[in-house]
N, CA, C and O atoms as a DFTB+ gen file, in Angstrom:
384 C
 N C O
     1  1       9.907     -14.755       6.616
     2  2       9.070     -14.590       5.450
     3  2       9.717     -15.300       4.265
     4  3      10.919     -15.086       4.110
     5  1       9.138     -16.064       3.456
     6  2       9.354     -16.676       2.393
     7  2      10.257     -15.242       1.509
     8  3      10.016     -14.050       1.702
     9  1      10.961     -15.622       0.860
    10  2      11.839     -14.527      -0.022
    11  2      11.306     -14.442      -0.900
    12  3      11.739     -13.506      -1.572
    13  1      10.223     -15.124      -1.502
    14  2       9.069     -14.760      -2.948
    15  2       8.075     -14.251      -2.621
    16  3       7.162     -14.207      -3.445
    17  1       7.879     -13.650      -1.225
    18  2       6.929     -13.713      -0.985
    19  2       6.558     -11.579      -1.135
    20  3       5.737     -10.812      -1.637
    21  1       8.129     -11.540      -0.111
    22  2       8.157      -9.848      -0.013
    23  2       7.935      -9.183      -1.613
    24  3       7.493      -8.034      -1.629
    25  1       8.175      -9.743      -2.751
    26  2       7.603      -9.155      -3.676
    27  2       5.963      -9.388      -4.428
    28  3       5.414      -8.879      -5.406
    29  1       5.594     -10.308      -3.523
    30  2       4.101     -10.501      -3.702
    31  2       3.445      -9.871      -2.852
    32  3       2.322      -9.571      -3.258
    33  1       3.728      -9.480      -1.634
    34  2       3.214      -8.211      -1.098
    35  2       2.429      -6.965      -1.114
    36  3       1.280      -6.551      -0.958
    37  1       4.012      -6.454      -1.466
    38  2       3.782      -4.794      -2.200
    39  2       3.261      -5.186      -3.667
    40  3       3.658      -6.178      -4.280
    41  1       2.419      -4.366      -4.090
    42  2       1.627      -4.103      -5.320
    43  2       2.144      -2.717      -6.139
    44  3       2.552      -2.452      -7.270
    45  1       1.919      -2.107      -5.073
    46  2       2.635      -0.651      -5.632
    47  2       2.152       0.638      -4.876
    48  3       1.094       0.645      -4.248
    49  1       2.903       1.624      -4.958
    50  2       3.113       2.819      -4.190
    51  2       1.775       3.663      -4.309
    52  3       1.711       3.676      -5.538
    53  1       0.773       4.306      -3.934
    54  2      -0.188       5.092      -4.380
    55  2       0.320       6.165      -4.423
    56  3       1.214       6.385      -3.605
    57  1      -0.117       7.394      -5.539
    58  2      -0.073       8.530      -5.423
    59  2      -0.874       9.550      -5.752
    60  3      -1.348       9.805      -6.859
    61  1      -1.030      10.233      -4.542
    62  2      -2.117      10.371      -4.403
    63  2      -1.930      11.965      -3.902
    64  3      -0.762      12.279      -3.670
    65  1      -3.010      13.072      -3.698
    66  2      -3.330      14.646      -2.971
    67  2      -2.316      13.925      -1.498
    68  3      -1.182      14.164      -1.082
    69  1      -3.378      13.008      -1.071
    70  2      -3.175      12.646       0.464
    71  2      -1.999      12.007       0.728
    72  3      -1.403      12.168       1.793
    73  1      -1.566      11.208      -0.256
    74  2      -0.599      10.714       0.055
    75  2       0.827      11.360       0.293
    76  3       1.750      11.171       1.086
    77  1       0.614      12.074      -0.594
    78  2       1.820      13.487      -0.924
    79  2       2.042      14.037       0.484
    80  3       3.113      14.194       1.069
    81  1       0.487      14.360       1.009
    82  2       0.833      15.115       2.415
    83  2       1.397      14.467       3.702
    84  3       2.249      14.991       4.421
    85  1       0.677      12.969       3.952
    86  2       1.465      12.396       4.390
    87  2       2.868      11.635       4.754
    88  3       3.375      10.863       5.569
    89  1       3.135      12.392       3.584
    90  2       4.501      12.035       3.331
    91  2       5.509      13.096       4.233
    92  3       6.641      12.774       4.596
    93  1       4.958      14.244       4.483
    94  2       5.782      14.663       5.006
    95  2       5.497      15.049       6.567
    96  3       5.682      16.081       7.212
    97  1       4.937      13.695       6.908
    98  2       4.894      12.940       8.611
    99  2       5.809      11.878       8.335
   100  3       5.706      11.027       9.217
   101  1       6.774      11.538       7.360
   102  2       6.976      10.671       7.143
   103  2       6.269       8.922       7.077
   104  3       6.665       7.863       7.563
   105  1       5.264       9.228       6.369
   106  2       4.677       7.754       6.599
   107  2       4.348       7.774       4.781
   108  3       4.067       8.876       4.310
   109  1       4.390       6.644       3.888
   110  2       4.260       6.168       2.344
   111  2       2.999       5.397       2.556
   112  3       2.785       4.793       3.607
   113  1       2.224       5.419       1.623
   114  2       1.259       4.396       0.967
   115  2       1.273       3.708      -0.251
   116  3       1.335       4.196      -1.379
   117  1       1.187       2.091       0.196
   118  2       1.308       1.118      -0.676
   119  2      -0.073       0.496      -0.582
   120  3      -0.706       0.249       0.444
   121  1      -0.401       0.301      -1.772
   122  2      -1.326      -0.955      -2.418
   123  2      -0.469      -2.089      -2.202
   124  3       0.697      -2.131      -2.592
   125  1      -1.097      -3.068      -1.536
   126  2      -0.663      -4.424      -0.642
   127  2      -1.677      -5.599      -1.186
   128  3      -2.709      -5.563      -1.856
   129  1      -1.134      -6.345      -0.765
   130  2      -2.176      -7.684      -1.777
   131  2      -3.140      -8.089      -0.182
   132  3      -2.592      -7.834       0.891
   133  1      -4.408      -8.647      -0.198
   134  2      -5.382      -8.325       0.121
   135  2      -5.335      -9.677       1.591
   136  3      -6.254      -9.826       2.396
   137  1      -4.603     -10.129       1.585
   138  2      -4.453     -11.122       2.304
   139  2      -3.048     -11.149       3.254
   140  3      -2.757     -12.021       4.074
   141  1      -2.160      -9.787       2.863
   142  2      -0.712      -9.407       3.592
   143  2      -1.403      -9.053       4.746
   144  3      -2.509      -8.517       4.817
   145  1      -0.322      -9.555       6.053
   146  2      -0.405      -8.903       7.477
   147  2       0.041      -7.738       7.816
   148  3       0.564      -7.164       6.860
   149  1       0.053      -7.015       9.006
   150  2       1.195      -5.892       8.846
   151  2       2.677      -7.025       9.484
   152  3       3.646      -7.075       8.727
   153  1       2.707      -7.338       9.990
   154  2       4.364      -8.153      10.200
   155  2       4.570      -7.985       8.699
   156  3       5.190      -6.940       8.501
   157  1       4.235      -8.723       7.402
   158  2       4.687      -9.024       6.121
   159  2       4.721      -7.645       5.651
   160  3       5.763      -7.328       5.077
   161  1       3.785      -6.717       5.768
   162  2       3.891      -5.409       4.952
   163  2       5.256      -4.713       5.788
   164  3       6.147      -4.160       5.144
   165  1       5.287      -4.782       6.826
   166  2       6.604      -4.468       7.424
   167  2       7.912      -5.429       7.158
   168  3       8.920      -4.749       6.965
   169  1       8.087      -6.525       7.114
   170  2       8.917      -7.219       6.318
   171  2       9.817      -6.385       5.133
   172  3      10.893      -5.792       5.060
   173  1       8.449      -6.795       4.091
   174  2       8.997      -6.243       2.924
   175  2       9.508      -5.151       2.647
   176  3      10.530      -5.015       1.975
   177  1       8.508      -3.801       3.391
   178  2       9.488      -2.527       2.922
   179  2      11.118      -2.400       3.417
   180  3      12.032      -1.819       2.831
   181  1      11.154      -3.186       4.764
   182  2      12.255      -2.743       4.884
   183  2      13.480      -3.777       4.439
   184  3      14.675      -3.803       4.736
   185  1      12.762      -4.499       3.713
   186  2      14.085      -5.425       3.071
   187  2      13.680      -4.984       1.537
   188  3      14.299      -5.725       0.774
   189  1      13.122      -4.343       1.036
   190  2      12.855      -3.980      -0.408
   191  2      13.696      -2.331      -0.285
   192  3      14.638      -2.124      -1.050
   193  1      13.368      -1.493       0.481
   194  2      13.899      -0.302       0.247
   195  2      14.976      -0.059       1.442
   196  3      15.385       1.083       1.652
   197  1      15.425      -1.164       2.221
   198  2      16.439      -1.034       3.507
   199  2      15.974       0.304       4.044
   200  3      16.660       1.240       3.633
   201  1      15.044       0.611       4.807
   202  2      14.313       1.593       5.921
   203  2      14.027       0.727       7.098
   204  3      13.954      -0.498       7.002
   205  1      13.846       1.461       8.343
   206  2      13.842       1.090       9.278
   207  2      12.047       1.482       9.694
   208  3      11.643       2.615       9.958
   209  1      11.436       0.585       9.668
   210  2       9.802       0.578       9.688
   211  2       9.146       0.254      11.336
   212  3       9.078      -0.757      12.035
   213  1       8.575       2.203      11.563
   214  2       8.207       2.007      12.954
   215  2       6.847       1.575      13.533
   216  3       6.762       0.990      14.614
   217  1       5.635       1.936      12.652
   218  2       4.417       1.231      12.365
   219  2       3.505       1.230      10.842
   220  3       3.607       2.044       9.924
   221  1       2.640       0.085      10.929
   222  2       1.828      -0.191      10.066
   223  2       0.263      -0.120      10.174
   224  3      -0.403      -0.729      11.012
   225  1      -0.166       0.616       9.314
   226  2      -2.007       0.481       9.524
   227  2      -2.489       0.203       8.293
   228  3      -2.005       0.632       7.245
   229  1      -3.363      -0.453       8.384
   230  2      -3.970      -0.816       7.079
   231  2      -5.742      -0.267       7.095
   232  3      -6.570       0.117       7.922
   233  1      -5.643      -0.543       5.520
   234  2      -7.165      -0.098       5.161
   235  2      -7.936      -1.271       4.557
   236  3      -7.193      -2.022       3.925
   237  1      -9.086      -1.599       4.574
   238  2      -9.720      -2.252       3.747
   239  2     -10.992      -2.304       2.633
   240  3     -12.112      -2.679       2.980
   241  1     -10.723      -1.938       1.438
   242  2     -12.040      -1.128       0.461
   243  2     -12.416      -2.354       0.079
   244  3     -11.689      -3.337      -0.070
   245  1     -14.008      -2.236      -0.135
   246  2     -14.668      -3.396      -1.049
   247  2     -14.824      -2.644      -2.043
   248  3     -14.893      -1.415      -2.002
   249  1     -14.908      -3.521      -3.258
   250  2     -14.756      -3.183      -4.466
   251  2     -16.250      -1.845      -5.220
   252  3     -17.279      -1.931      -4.549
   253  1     -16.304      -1.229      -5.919
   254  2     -17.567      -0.672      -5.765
   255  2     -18.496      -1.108      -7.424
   256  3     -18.033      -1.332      -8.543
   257  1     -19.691      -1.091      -7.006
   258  2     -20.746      -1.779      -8.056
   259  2     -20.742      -0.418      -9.590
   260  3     -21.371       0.638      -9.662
   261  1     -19.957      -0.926     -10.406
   262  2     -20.579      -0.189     -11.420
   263  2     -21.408      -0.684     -12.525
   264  3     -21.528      -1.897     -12.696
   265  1     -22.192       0.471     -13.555
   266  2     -23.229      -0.082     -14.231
   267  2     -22.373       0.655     -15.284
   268  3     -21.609       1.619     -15.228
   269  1     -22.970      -0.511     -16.671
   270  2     -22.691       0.260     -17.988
   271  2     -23.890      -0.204     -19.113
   272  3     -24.117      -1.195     -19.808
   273  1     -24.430       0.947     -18.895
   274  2     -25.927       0.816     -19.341
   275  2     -26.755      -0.446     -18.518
   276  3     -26.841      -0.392     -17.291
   277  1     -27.336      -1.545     -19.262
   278  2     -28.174      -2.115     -18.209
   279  2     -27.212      -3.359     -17.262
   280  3     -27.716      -4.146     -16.461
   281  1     -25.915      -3.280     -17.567
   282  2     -25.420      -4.012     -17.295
   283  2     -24.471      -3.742     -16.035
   284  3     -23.891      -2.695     -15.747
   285  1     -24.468      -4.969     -15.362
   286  2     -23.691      -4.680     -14.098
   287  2     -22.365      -5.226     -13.788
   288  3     -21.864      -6.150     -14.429
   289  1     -21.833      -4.669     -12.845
   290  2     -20.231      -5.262     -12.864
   291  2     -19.708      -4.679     -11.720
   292  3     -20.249      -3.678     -11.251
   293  1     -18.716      -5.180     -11.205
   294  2     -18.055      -4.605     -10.101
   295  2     -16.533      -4.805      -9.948
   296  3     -15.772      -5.639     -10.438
   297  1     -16.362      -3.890      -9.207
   298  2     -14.397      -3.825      -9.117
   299  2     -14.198      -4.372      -8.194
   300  3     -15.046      -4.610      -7.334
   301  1     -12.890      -4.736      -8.156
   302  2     -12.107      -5.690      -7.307
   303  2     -11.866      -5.123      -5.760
   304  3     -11.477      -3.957      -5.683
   305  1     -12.067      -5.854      -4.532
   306  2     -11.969      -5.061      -3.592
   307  2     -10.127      -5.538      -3.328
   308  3      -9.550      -6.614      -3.490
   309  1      -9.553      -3.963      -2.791
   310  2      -8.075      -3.704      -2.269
   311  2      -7.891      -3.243      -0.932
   312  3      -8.770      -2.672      -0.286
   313  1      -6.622      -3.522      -0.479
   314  2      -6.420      -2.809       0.638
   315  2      -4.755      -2.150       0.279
   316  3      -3.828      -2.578      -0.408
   317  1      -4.934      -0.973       1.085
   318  2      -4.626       0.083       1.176
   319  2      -3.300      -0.152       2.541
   320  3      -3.821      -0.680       3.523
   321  1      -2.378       0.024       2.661
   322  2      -1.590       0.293       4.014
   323  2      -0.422       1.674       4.277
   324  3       0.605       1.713       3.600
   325  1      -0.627       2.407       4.985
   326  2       0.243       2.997       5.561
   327  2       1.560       2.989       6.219
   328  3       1.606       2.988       7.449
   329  1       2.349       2.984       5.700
   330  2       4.112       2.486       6.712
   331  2       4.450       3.950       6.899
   332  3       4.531       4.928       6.157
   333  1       4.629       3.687       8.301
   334  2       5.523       4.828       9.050
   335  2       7.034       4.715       9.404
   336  3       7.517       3.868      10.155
   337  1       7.845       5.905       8.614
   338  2       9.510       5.430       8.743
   339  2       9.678       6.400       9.851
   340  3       9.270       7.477      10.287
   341  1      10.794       5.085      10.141
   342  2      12.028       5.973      11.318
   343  2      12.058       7.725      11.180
   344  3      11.505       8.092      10.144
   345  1      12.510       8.668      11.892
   346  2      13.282      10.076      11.384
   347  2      14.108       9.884      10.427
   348  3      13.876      10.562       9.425
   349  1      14.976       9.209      10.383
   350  2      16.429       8.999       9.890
   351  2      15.906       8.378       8.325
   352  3      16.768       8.603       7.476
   353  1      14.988       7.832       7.911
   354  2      14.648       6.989       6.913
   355  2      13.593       7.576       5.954
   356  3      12.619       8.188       6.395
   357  1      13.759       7.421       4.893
   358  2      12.989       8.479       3.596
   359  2      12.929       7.117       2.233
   360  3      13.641       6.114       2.289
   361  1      12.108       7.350       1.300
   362  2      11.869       6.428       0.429
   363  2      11.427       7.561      -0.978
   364  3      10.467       8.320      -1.105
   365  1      12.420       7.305      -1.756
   366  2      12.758       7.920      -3.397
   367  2      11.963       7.055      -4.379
   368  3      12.295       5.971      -4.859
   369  1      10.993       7.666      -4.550
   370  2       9.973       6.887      -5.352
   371  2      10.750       6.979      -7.414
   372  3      10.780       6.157      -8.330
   373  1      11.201       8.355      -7.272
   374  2      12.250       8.727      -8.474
   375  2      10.960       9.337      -9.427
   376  3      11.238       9.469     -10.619
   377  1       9.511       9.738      -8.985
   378  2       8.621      10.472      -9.637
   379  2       8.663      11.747     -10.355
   380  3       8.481      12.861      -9.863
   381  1       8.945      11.434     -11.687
   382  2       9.174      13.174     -11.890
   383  2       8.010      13.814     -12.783
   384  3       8.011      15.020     -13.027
């Protein structure tokens, strides 16, 4: 992987009801840039937070249509991925 690349990747951590819970299956959710593989989303976490990364699933949202008054507009579509760590491996977001 390009070394400029693992920080174009990750976007950032979600936090979330669900995410919270999944967390303690050990698996994190990151907002990922919309065109990352899982090889690259696996790449990066574990050379960004040194964890040992056992699988990856991803999501894909299209953006959704909003109105403001007669006018229309829409949000950006994202994807969503799931990383599942080792037993041995945990990730300190430092959220307080």
């Amino acid at each position: 992987m390009n070394p400029e690349r693992k920080f174009l990747v990750l976007l950032a951590p979600v936090i979330s009801e669900k995410s919270t819970l999944v967390q303690q299956h050990n698996q994190y959710v990151f907002r990922v840039a919309r065109d990352a593989t899982k090889a690259e989303i696996k790449a990066a976490v574990q050379e960004l937070f040194h964890v040992q990364v056992t699988g990856v699933q991803t999501c894909n949202y299209d953006g959704k249509e909003k109105r403001m008054g007669r006018f229309v507009g829409r949000r950006s579509a994202w994807k969503k991925a799931y990383v599942c760590l080792a037993a041995e491996s945990s990730i300190d977001f430092g959220v307080a």
